[in-house]
Each structure stands twice: as C-alpha cells, then as structure tokens.
C-alpha cells in the first residue's frame, strides 16, 4: 500500500469527524443556542450544501495547480473553520465555521480520490479510494463516539477544539507523506485544464451516477441525521448510551467500506444494485422495529455497512465514465454525496416538524433510497447496452495493462484513460 494513502486517510479522518460528530451533539448544541431540533439540523444541512459549493467551485478553480499544495491549502481552510466553530458565541457564527470547514471537504475528497487512484494499478483503484475513505469510517468508529462523549462531558466546544488539533496533525501528515506531483501532473493538465475537465459532463452515465449518489447516500443519511432522537425517544436508550451505539454504527461503516471497495473492483454496477436493494430493506426493518433495542442495534450495524458500501463504487463509477477527465467529476460526486446529505436531513426535519415522529426520517430515507435503486437499475441497463458485445461495461472501459511496468500504472495519464 502506498504510504501516501495513509496521509489521505488521516485527512479524511479529520473531515469525517467534523461532518458526523455534530449528530451526536445536536441536542446539546440546540440547547446551548436555544434553537429547535430542526434549526439545529441546519448545521448539518448547511455543512452539506457548502460541501457542494466547495466540491464544484474550488475544484474547478484549482484544476491547473499541482495536487499536493492544493490539498495543503484545503486542510488549512478546514482547520480555520473548526477553530471558528469552537469559539462561536452564537448560532450564526457556528454556522459560518461549519461552512468554512465544509468548503474544504468536497475539494479534498474529490482531488484526493483521483490522487489515491493514481497511486495503484488499474484493477485496484476502487480499493485505493476505499482506503482513503477509511478515514471517514475510522472517524465514525473511534472519533464520533469519543467526540460525542467528550462533548457531553466537557461541553460540545471541546470536541471542536479536538477536531482543530486533529486537522493540524492531518496537515503535517499530508506535507510529509503525499508525494509531490511533477509539473506535467498538475490537476487537469493532461485533460486540457478546466475545459477538458468539463468534458466529463457530456456523459449521461456521469449524470446518472451523480443522481444515484444523491438518492442512495441521501436515504441513509436522512435516517442517520436524527438517529440520536430515535435512539432516546423511540428505542428508549439513555443519552449516555448514544456514543456506544455510534461505535456500532461505525463498525458497520468500516466493514461496508472495505467490502464495498473490493466488490466494486470486480463489478461496479452489480455491487451497487445489490447494496442499494439491501439498504432499502434495512431501512424498512429499522423503521418497523425501532422500539426494540436488540433489533435497533442490529439495524445500526447494517445501516452503516450497506450505507457506506456504496461509497467506493459510486465514486469509482463517476471517475470511470468521466471521459479521461476525472478530477472535476470526482469533486462533483463528492458534492452529490452532500446534496444527498442535505436532502435526507431536510426531509427528516420536515417529517419531524409535521409531527410524524422520530421514526419518520427512517421511512423517508427508505423512500429516497428506493428511488436511487431505480435510477441505478436504469443506468446499469444503459451501460450494458452500450458495451461492446462479449464484454461487461467494466471491461469496456478498463485500460489495457501497461507495458512500461508498475510505475507507469501510477501516472495520471493512466488514470485519465479509465
């Protein structure tokens, strides 16, 4: 495993922590700022929407620059945003800090996914992306539960001070471990800069993949956004138990990310169809059995597992159909994950405000994911029809082995032949 993947995972850990830890602390934040649950939920939705802006605007703005300096600047922006959140005296400044940190999120993962894929052989690209996203799963397994406990014990601001410190460590890791790209390997240079990167959006499969990302991931996130309320108000767990239940959810994320990445390297479309169908089933069962503590525990594991098993495949699918210009398309798909986050969180807030109860976000999530499964089925059929006879869609777009050896397989030019 290239050591640079460790640095990318470390950055992903810090970013994943600031994205997800707010969910376990939402009741404390809402009480401190004297706002409703739905208003506090906008700290999640607002973050997600800002990720979309950063994923598109910032990624487009840096296509002509080398990747390592860009990743460094993005991590500095992330550190600044969490510092503002830690000192925020009111809800408005807290939201501002969340937005600043979120702007770095989309571009970091979008560019980082391309960097991760370029470090390995063509048949291991989805697995490399999964390693980078392991930082997100580790944030959920370790960071979010302990961050929630820290926030409950010492105040939610202490958690954001800790995230700021983790951001500094991630910055050092990127500086030390991510290899510097050469002058000819600057982001987007081989594809003709920004104009070349925009070429990816001519592909109908890229757009279909983005829609699947919004709906598939949004359904899971919609159920998870208000899970602290579901666990305490419906299932009957105490608030002190929530961090440990988040560990269980995080274990599911870790397993799903790892298995999903390996499966996607074999067949992306088949993996996504199976995982999305299973995710719909898990959400329905969770909604029906949320009053049972044993069933809720099982649902939390499966929700994390199948929910995050989609991530490597969805990211790889967009890059695969990006017509040799994966950077901006990769960033756009990171933005799509967060459009899904915002959609799911918004739908969950609407159902709660309407008085439908704390299981209603789970039902809304199941419906959104079912739509995503339908779009994915259509995309898979269209891709199969467009593939040359005797090949699969994956085979048709897989680059031929390089005669120049493993080093050549790591160049950006090869990534852009996906």
mmCIF file of C-alpha atoms in Angstrom, residues 82-413:
data_model
loop_
_atom_site.group_PDB
_atom_site.id
_atom_site.type_symbol
_atom_site.label_atom_id
_atom_site.label_comp_id
_atom_site.label_asym_id
_atom_site.label_seq_id
_atom_site.Cartn_x
_atom_site.Cartn_y
_atom_site.Cartn_z
ATOM 1 C CA UNK A 82 -13.284 24.237 13.071
ATOM 2 C CA UNK A 83 -11.480 26.905 15.079
ATOM 3 C CA UNK A 84 -14.339 29.321 14.340
ATOM 4 C CA UNK A 85 -16.891 26.683 15.392
ATOM 5 C CA UNK A 86 -15.049 26.095 18.654
ATOM 6 C CA UNK A 87 -15.177 29.775 19.652
ATOM 7 C CA UNK A 88 -18.612 30.611 18.188
ATOM 8 C CA UNK A 89 -20.669 32.704 20.653
ATOM 9 C CA UNK A 90 -23.915 32.238 18.727
ATOM 10 C CA UNK A 91 -25.674 30.078 16.160
ATOM 11 C CA UNK A 92 -24.819 32.346 13.199
ATOM 12 C CA UNK A 93 -21.054 32.183 13.791
ATOM 13 C CA UNK A 94 -21.285 28.460 14.437
ATOM 14 C CA UNK A 95 -22.910 28.089 11.029
ATOM 15 C CA UNK A 96 -20.163 30.239 9.489
ATOM 16 C CA UNK A 97 -17.488 27.958 10.940
ATOM 17 C CA UNK A 98 -19.284 24.899 9.617
ATOM 18 C CA UNK A 99 -19.461 26.434 6.148
ATOM 19 C CA UNK A 100 -15.757 27.353 6.115
ATOM 20 C CA UNK A 101 -14.756 23.810 7.064
ATOM 21 C CA UNK A 102 -17.209 22.354 4.553
ATOM 22 C CA UNK A 103 -15.731 24.289 1.639
ATOM 23 C CA UNK A 104 -12.541 22.257 2.041
ATOM 24 C CA UNK A 105 -14.383 18.950 2.352
ATOM 25 C CA UNK A 106 -15.620 18.414 -1.198
ATOM 26 C CA UNK A 107 -12.464 19.527 -2.990
ATOM 27 C CA UNK A 108 -10.259 17.498 -0.621
ATOM 28 C CA UNK A 109 -12.076 14.227 -1.225
ATOM 29 C CA UNK A 110 -12.616 14.935 -4.921
ATOM 30 C CA UNK A 111 -8.939 15.583 -5.597
ATOM 31 C CA UNK A 112 -7.848 13.025 -3.022
ATOM 32 C CA UNK A 113 -9.826 10.266 -4.754
ATOM 33 C CA UNK A 114 -8.005 10.971 -8.015
ATOM 34 C CA UNK A 115 -4.646 11.001 -6.213
ATOM 35 C CA UNK A 116 -5.460 7.721 -4.437
ATOM 36 C CA UNK A 117 -6.493 6.015 -7.673
ATOM 37 C CA UNK A 118 -3.341 7.225 -9.445
ATOM 38 C CA UNK A 119 -1.095 5.567 -6.845
ATOM 39 C CA UNK A 120 -2.117 1.995 -7.669
ATOM 40 C CA UNK A 121 -2.638 -0.416 -10.568
ATOM 41 C CA UNK A 122 -5.842 -0.050 -12.647
ATOM 42 C CA UNK A 123 -7.500 -3.115 -11.096
ATOM 43 C CA UNK A 124 -7.071 -1.733 -7.562
ATOM 44 C CA UNK A 125 -8.385 1.802 -7.976
ATOM 45 C CA UNK A 126 -11.695 1.345 -6.135
ATOM 46 C CA UNK A 127 -9.790 -0.346 -3.314
ATOM 47 C CA UNK A 128 -7.395 2.622 -3.101
ATOM 48 C CA UNK A 129 -10.330 5.018 -2.948
ATOM 49 C CA UNK A 130 -11.797 2.845 -0.194
ATOM 50 C CA UNK A 131 -8.543 3.155 1.777
ATOM 51 C CA UNK A 132 -8.759 6.926 1.561
ATOM 52 C CA UNK A 133 -12.379 6.792 2.741
ATOM 53 C CA UNK A 134 -11.267 4.546 5.602
ATOM 54 C CA UNK A 135 -10.512 7.832 7.340
ATOM 55 C CA UNK A 136 -14.231 8.568 7.291
ATOM 56 C CA UNK A 137 -15.091 5.148 8.686
ATOM 57 C CA UNK A 138 -12.417 5.425 11.378
ATOM 58 C CA UNK A 139 -13.879 8.795 12.310
ATOM 59 C CA UNK A 140 -17.194 7.061 12.889
ATOM 60 C CA UNK A 141 -15.800 4.026 14.701
ATOM 61 C CA UNK A 142 -13.497 5.970 17.020
ATOM 62 C CA UNK A 143 -13.772 9.712 16.549
ATOM 63 C CA UNK A 144 -17.527 10.311 16.605
ATOM 64 C CA UNK A 145 -18.355 8.203 19.685
ATOM 65 C CA UNK A 146 -15.470 9.545 21.748
ATOM 66 C CA UNK A 147 -16.033 13.039 20.377
ATOM 67 C CA UNK A 148 -19.643 12.771 21.499
ATOM 68 C CA UNK A 149 -18.604 11.586 24.947
ATOM 69 C CA UNK A 150 -16.081 14.423 25.188
ATOM 70 C CA UNK A 151 -18.737 16.940 24.178
ATOM 71 C CA UNK A 152 -21.247 15.592 26.675
ATOM 72 C CA UNK A 153 -18.680 15.576 29.478
ATOM 73 C CA UNK A 154 -16.778 18.817 28.822
ATOM 74 C CA UNK A 155 -19.130 20.764 26.563
ATOM 75 C CA UNK A 156 -19.606 20.432 22.818
ATOM 76 C CA UNK A 157 -16.971 23.117 22.141
ATOM 77 C CA UNK A 158 -14.252 20.836 23.491
ATOM 78 C CA UNK A 159 -14.998 18.425 20.658
ATOM 79 C CA UNK A 160 -14.370 21.107 18.052
ATOM 80 C CA UNK A 161 -11.125 22.103 19.741
ATOM 81 C CA UNK A 162 -10.057 18.458 19.476
ATOM 82 C CA UNK A 163 -11.022 18.384 15.782
ATOM 83 C CA UNK A 164 -8.913 21.501 15.198
ATOM 84 C CA UNK A 165 -5.927 19.690 16.686
ATOM 85 C CA UNK A 166 -6.558 16.622 14.537
ATOM 86 C CA UNK A 167 -6.649 18.893 11.499
ATOM 87 C CA UNK A 168 -3.162 20.131 12.354
ATOM 88 C CA UNK A 169 -1.894 16.548 12.598
ATOM 89 C CA UNK A 170 -3.505 15.729 9.245
ATOM 90 C CA UNK A 171 -1.819 18.755 7.700
ATOM 91 C CA UNK A 172 1.578 17.516 8.885
ATOM 92 C CA UNK A 173 0.815 14.056 7.503
ATOM 93 C CA UNK A 174 -0.052 15.421 4.063
ATOM 94 C CA UNK A 175 3.106 17.518 3.970
ATOM 95 C CA UNK A 176 5.226 14.528 4.932
ATOM 96 C CA UNK A 177 3.627 11.602 3.112
ATOM 97 C CA UNK A 178 1.785 12.673 -0.024
ATOM 98 C CA UNK A 179 4.211 12.655 -2.972
ATOM 99 C CA UNK A 180 4.681 15.874 -4.891
ATOM 100 C CA UNK A 181 3.274 15.794 -8.400
ATOM 101 C CA UNK A 182 5.528 16.774 -11.258
ATOM 102 C CA UNK A 183 4.938 19.791 -13.461
ATOM 103 C CA UNK A 184 3.223 17.650 -16.065
ATOM 104 C CA UNK A 185 0.945 16.042 -13.489
ATOM 105 C CA UNK A 186 -0.868 19.099 -12.240
ATOM 106 C CA UNK A 187 -4.540 18.544 -11.779
ATOM 107 C CA UNK A 188 -6.342 18.554 -15.062
ATOM 108 C CA UNK A 189 -3.299 19.413 -17.144
ATOM 109 C CA UNK A 190 -3.450 16.256 -19.199
ATOM 110 C CA UNK A 191 -7.110 16.806 -19.911
ATOM 111 C CA UNK A 192 -6.775 20.382 -21.146
ATOM 112 C CA UNK A 193 -7.384 22.251 -17.903
ATOM 113 C CA UNK A 194 -10.883 23.250 -16.822
ATOM 114 C CA UNK A 195 -12.304 22.956 -20.331
ATOM 115 C CA UNK A 196 -11.028 19.399 -20.548
ATOM 116 C CA UNK A 197 -12.464 18.546 -17.135
ATOM 117 C CA UNK A 198 -15.888 19.885 -18.136
ATOM 118 C CA UNK A 199 -15.872 17.375 -20.982
ATOM 119 C CA UNK A 200 -16.742 14.669 -18.447
ATOM 120 C CA UNK A 201 -20.224 16.103 -18.020
ATOM 121 C CA UNK A 202 -21.151 15.230 -21.597
ATOM 122 C CA UNK A 203 -21.537 11.651 -20.394
ATOM 123 C CA UNK A 204 -25.055 10.596 -19.488
ATOM 124 C CA UNK A 205 -23.583 7.878 -17.261
ATOM 125 C CA UNK A 206 -21.751 10.508 -15.210
ATOM 126 C CA UNK A 207 -25.042 12.317 -14.560
ATOM 127 C CA UNK A 208 -26.880 9.081 -13.774
ATOM 128 C CA UNK A 209 -24.121 8.125 -11.326
ATOM 129 C CA UNK A 210 -24.399 11.516 -9.628
ATOM 130 C CA UNK A 211 -28.168 11.091 -9.242
ATOM 131 C CA UNK A 212 -27.652 7.633 -7.733
ATOM 132 C CA UNK A 213 -25.178 9.152 -5.281
ATOM 133 C CA UNK A 214 -27.657 11.853 -4.229
ATOM 134 C CA UNK A 215 -30.535 9.445 -3.706
ATOM 135 C CA UNK A 216 -28.724 6.341 -2.477
ATOM 136 C CA UNK A 217 -26.476 8.043 0.066
ATOM 137 C CA UNK A 218 -29.115 10.649 0.931
ATOM 138 C CA UNK A 219 -31.537 7.973 2.089
ATOM 139 C CA UNK A 220 -29.037 6.537 4.554
ATOM 140 C CA UNK A 221 -28.005 9.962 5.789
ATOM 141 C CA UNK A 222 -31.594 11.104 6.243
ATOM 142 C CA UNK A 223 -32.213 8.211 8.610
ATOM 143 C CA UNK A 224 -28.947 8.798 10.451
ATOM 144 C CA UNK A 225 -29.212 12.577 10.911
ATOM 145 C CA UNK A 226 -31.802 12.366 13.686
ATOM 146 C CA UNK A 227 -30.767 8.958 14.994
ATOM 147 C CA UNK A 228 -29.894 10.372 18.442
ATOM 148 C CA UNK A 229 -33.562 11.292 18.879
ATOM 149 C CA UNK A 230 -34.719 7.905 17.553
ATOM 150 C CA UNK A 231 -32.450 6.052 19.954
ATOM 151 C CA UNK A 232 -33.501 8.038 23.022
ATOM 152 C CA UNK A 233 -37.154 8.892 22.319
ATOM 153 C CA UNK A 234 -38.310 5.742 20.480
ATOM 154 C CA UNK A 235 -35.967 2.891 21.399
ATOM 155 C CA UNK A 236 -35.533 4.046 24.994
ATOM 156 C CA UNK A 237 -31.743 4.194 25.228
ATOM 157 C CA UNK A 238 -30.227 6.764 27.579
ATOM 158 C CA UNK A 239 -28.275 9.705 26.162
ATOM 159 C CA UNK A 240 -25.094 8.244 27.674
ATOM 160 C CA UNK A 241 -25.580 5.109 25.546
ATOM 161 C CA UNK A 242 -25.697 7.003 22.250
ATOM 162 C CA UNK A 243 -21.875 7.229 21.778
ATOM 163 C CA UNK A 244 -21.539 3.450 22.156
ATOM 164 C CA UNK A 245 -24.303 2.862 19.659
ATOM 165 C CA UNK A 246 -22.463 5.177 17.270
ATOM 166 C CA UNK A 247 -19.428 2.900 17.652
ATOM 167 C CA UNK A 248 -21.589 0.020 16.475
ATOM 168 C CA UNK A 249 -22.727 2.082 13.516
ATOM 169 C CA UNK A 250 -19.087 2.954 12.788
ATOM 170 C CA UNK A 251 -18.059 -0.706 12.801
ATOM 171 C CA UNK A 252 -20.672 -1.250 10.106
ATOM 172 C CA UNK A 253 -19.243 1.660 8.115
ATOM 173 C CA UNK A 254 -15.733 0.230 8.282
ATOM 174 C CA UNK A 255 -16.813 -3.218 7.126
ATOM 175 C CA UNK A 256 -19.063 -1.850 4.399
ATOM 176 C CA UNK A 257 -16.393 0.498 3.037
ATOM 177 C CA UNK A 258 -13.788 -2.268 2.859
ATOM 178 C CA UNK A 259 -16.031 -4.942 1.361
ATOM 179 C CA UNK A 260 -17.757 -2.476 -0.957
ATOM 180 C CA UNK A 261 -14.430 -1.281 -2.370
ATOM 181 C CA UNK A 262 -13.233 -4.817 -3.121
ATOM 182 C CA UNK A 263 -16.565 -5.801 -4.652
ATOM 183 C CA UNK A 264 -16.654 -2.672 -6.827
ATOM 184 C CA UNK A 265 -13.238 -3.550 -8.271
ATOM 185 C CA UNK A 266 -14.854 -6.754 -9.585
ATOM 186 C CA UNK A 267 -18.127 -5.290 -10.884
ATOM 187 C CA UNK A 268 -19.233 -1.764 -10.003
ATOM 188 C CA UNK A 269 -22.822 -1.875 -11.241
ATOM 189 C CA UNK A 270 -23.687 -5.260 -9.771
ATOM 190 C CA UNK A 271 -22.245 -4.220 -6.412
ATOM 191 C CA UNK A 272 -24.264 -1.005 -6.318
ATOM 192 C CA UNK A 273 -27.525 -2.735 -7.275
ATOM 193 C CA UNK A 274 -27.171 -5.373 -4.563
ATOM 194 C CA UNK A 275 -26.077 -2.910 -1.879
ATOM 195 C CA UNK A 276 -28.806 -0.354 -2.601
ATOM 196 C CA UNK A 277 -31.503 -3.043 -2.554
ATOM 197 C CA UNK A 278 -30.200 -4.322 0.780
ATOM 198 C CA UNK A 279 -30.097 -0.768 2.154
ATOM 199 C CA UNK A 280 -33.789 -0.220 1.342
ATOM 200 C CA UNK A 281 -34.640 -3.427 3.195
ATOM 201 C CA UNK A 282 -32.543 -2.452 6.218
ATOM 202 C CA UNK A 283 -34.223 0.962 6.474
ATOM 203 C CA UNK A 284 -37.698 -0.568 6.338
ATOM 204 C CA UNK A 285 -36.840 -3.125 9.022
ATOM 205 C CA UNK A 286 -35.243 -0.394 11.186
ATOM 206 C CA UNK A 287 -38.379 1.752 10.974
ATOM 207 C CA UNK A 288 -40.657 -1.178 11.839
ATOM 208 C CA UNK A 289 -38.578 -2.475 14.761
ATOM 209 C CA UNK A 290 -37.077 0.715 16.221
ATOM 210 C CA UNK A 291 -38.920 0.165 19.521
ATOM 211 C CA UNK A 292 -36.853 -2.988 20.078
ATOM 212 C CA UNK A 293 -33.373 -2.406 21.454
ATOM 213 C CA UNK A 294 -31.810 -5.640 20.066
ATOM 214 C CA UNK A 295 -33.280 -5.021 16.598
ATOM 215 C CA UNK A 296 -32.152 -1.391 16.689
ATOM 216 C CA UNK A 297 -28.594 -2.446 17.477
ATOM 217 C CA UNK A 298 -28.627 -4.870 14.535
ATOM 218 C CA UNK A 299 -30.132 -2.192 12.296
ATOM 219 C CA UNK A 300 -27.425 0.286 13.249
ATOM 220 C CA UNK A 301 -24.689 -2.129 12.167
ATOM 221 C CA UNK A 302 -26.415 -2.969 8.889
ATOM 222 C CA UNK A 303 -27.322 0.658 8.168
ATOM 223 C CA UNK A 304 -23.681 1.660 8.458
ATOM 224 C CA UNK A 305 -22.478 -1.360 6.493
ATOM 225 C CA UNK A 306 -24.752 -1.151 3.483
ATOM 226 C CA UNK A 307 -24.926 2.648 3.580
ATOM 227 C CA UNK A 308 -21.175 3.098 3.234
ATOM 228 C CA UNK A 309 -20.598 0.087 0.984
ATOM 229 C CA UNK A 310 -21.966 2.284 -1.799
ATOM 230 C CA UNK A 311 -19.287 4.978 -1.444
ATOM 231 C CA UNK A 312 -16.223 3.469 -3.234
ATOM 232 C CA UNK A 313 -18.367 2.142 -6.065
ATOM 233 C CA UNK A 314 -20.259 5.386 -6.569
ATOM 234 C CA UNK A 315 -17.044 7.402 -6.625
ATOM 235 C CA UNK A 316 -15.316 4.951 -8.948
ATOM 236 C CA UNK A 317 -18.289 4.821 -11.329
ATOM 237 C CA UNK A 318 -18.255 8.581 -11.875
ATOM 238 C CA UNK A 319 -14.495 8.586 -12.475
ATOM 239 C CA UNK A 320 -14.764 5.615 -14.845
ATOM 240 C CA UNK A 321 -17.250 7.350 -17.138
ATOM 241 C CA UNK A 322 -15.593 10.788 -16.925
ATOM 242 C CA UNK A 323 -14.030 10.505 -20.394
ATOM 243 C CA UNK A 324 -10.399 10.860 -19.299
ATOM 244 C CA UNK A 325 -11.062 13.938 -17.112
ATOM 245 C CA UNK A 326 -11.830 12.590 -13.645
ATOM 246 C CA UNK A 327 -10.868 15.445 -11.285
ATOM 247 C CA UNK A 328 -13.875 17.760 -11.563
ATOM 248 C CA UNK A 329 -16.283 14.841 -11.987
ATOM 249 C CA UNK A 330 -14.837 13.301 -8.833
ATOM 250 C CA UNK A 331 -15.338 16.576 -6.973
ATOM 251 C CA UNK A 332 -18.871 16.872 -8.326
ATOM 252 C CA UNK A 333 -19.711 13.430 -6.983
ATOM 253 C CA UNK A 334 -18.376 14.370 -3.559
ATOM 254 C CA UNK A 335 -20.742 17.321 -3.818
ATOM 255 C CA UNK A 336 -23.508 14.894 -4.775
ATOM 256 C CA UNK A 337 -22.940 12.898 -1.586
ATOM 257 C CA UNK A 338 -23.571 16.062 0.342
ATOM 258 C CA UNK A 339 -26.574 17.118 -1.719
ATOM 259 C CA UNK A 340 -27.901 13.754 -0.604
ATOM 260 C CA UNK A 341 -26.939 14.576 2.972
ATOM 261 C CA UNK A 342 -28.818 17.862 2.798
ATOM 262 C CA UNK A 343 -31.818 16.251 1.099
ATOM 263 C CA UNK A 344 -32.009 13.496 3.691
ATOM 264 C CA UNK A 345 -31.553 15.860 6.647
ATOM 265 C CA UNK A 346 -34.145 18.268 5.220
ATOM 266 C CA UNK A 347 -36.690 15.518 4.605
ATOM 267 C CA UNK A 348 -36.139 14.162 8.086
ATOM 268 C CA UNK A 349 -36.627 17.608 9.597
ATOM 269 C CA UNK A 350 -39.818 18.109 7.588
ATOM 270 C CA UNK A 351 -41.311 14.828 8.766
ATOM 271 C CA UNK A 352 -40.444 15.537 12.413
ATOM 272 C CA UNK A 353 -41.824 19.082 12.234
ATOM 273 C CA UNK A 354 -45.010 17.668 10.701
ATOM 274 C CA UNK A 355 -45.463 15.591 13.845
ATOM 275 C CA UNK A 356 -44.855 12.212 12.239
ATOM 276 C CA UNK A 357 -42.480 11.091 14.982
ATOM 277 C CA UNK A 358 -38.816 10.200 15.249
ATOM 278 C CA UNK A 359 -39.096 7.116 13.020
ATOM 279 C CA UNK A 360 -40.376 9.212 10.113
ATOM 280 C CA UNK A 361 -36.856 10.167 8.898
ATOM 281 C CA UNK A 362 -36.123 6.450 8.530
ATOM 282 C CA UNK A 363 -39.190 5.926 6.346
ATOM 283 C CA UNK A 364 -38.260 8.988 4.292
ATOM 284 C CA UNK A 365 -34.755 7.573 3.886
ATOM 285 C CA UNK A 366 -36.138 4.255 2.649
ATOM 286 C CA UNK A 367 -38.211 6.049 0.011
ATOM 287 C CA UNK A 368 -35.285 8.157 -1.193
ATOM 288 C CA UNK A 369 -33.005 5.108 -1.409
ATOM 289 C CA UNK A 370 -35.642 3.183 -3.374
ATOM 290 C CA UNK A 371 -35.624 5.974 -5.963
ATOM 291 C CA UNK A 372 -31.836 5.707 -6.104
ATOM 292 C CA UNK A 373 -32.094 1.964 -6.721
ATOM 293 C CA UNK A 374 -34.411 2.640 -9.643
ATOM 294 C CA UNK A 375 -32.005 5.131 -11.207
ATOM 295 C CA UNK A 376 -29.110 2.716 -10.706
ATOM 296 C CA UNK A 377 -31.017 -0.098 -12.423
ATOM 297 C CA UNK A 378 -31.672 2.163 -15.411
ATOM 298 C CA UNK A 379 -28.013 3.276 -15.521
ATOM 299 C CA UNK A 380 -26.783 -0.319 -15.393
ATOM 300 C CA UNK A 381 -29.069 -1.383 -18.241
ATOM 301 C CA UNK A 382 -27.988 1.599 -20.344
ATOM 302 C CA UNK A 383 -24.314 0.848 -19.691
ATOM 303 C CA UNK A 384 -24.789 -2.809 -20.615
ATOM 304 C CA UNK A 385 -26.443 -1.889 -23.904
ATOM 305 C CA UNK A 386 -23.595 0.494 -24.721
ATOM 306 C CA UNK A 387 -20.805 -2.017 -24.020
ATOM 307 C CA UNK A 388 -19.224 -3.907 -26.952
ATOM 308 C CA UNK A 389 -20.564 -7.446 -27.421
ATOM 309 C CA UNK A 390 -18.732 -10.019 -25.314
ATOM 310 C CA UNK A 391 -17.597 -7.512 -22.666
ATOM 311 C CA UNK A 392 -19.034 -6.058 -19.494
ATOM 312 C CA UNK A 393 -19.291 -2.282 -19.007
ATOM 313 C CA UNK A 394 -16.298 -2.556 -16.646
ATOM 314 C CA UNK A 395 -14.228 -4.417 -19.267
ATOM 315 C CA UNK A 396 -15.114 -1.948 -21.991
ATOM 316 C CA UNK A 397 -13.715 0.984 -20.075
ATOM 317 C CA UNK A 398 -10.796 -0.730 -18.328
ATOM 318 C CA UNK A 399 -7.384 0.388 -19.623
ATOM 319 C CA UNK A 400 -5.072 -2.155 -21.143
ATOM 320 C CA UNK A 401 -2.126 -3.253 -18.953
ATOM 321 C CA UNK A 402 0.868 -1.000 -19.307
ATOM 322 C CA UNK A 403 3.938 -2.474 -20.929
ATOM 323 C CA UNK A 404 6.100 0.009 -19.053
ATOM 324 C CA UNK A 405 5.670 -1.727 -15.705
ATOM 325 C CA UNK A 406 4.061 -0.768 -12.387
ATOM 326 C CA UNK A 407 5.483 2.725 -12.254
ATOM 327 C CA UNK A 408 3.710 3.690 -15.443
ATOM 328 C CA UNK A 409 0.461 2.376 -13.964
ATOM 329 C CA UNK A 410 0.705 5.061 -11.310
ATOM 330 C CA UNK A 411 0.782 8.052 -13.590
ATOM 331 C CA UNK A 412 -2.075 10.458 -14.034
ATOM 332 C CA UNK A 413 -2.163 9.726 -17.741
#
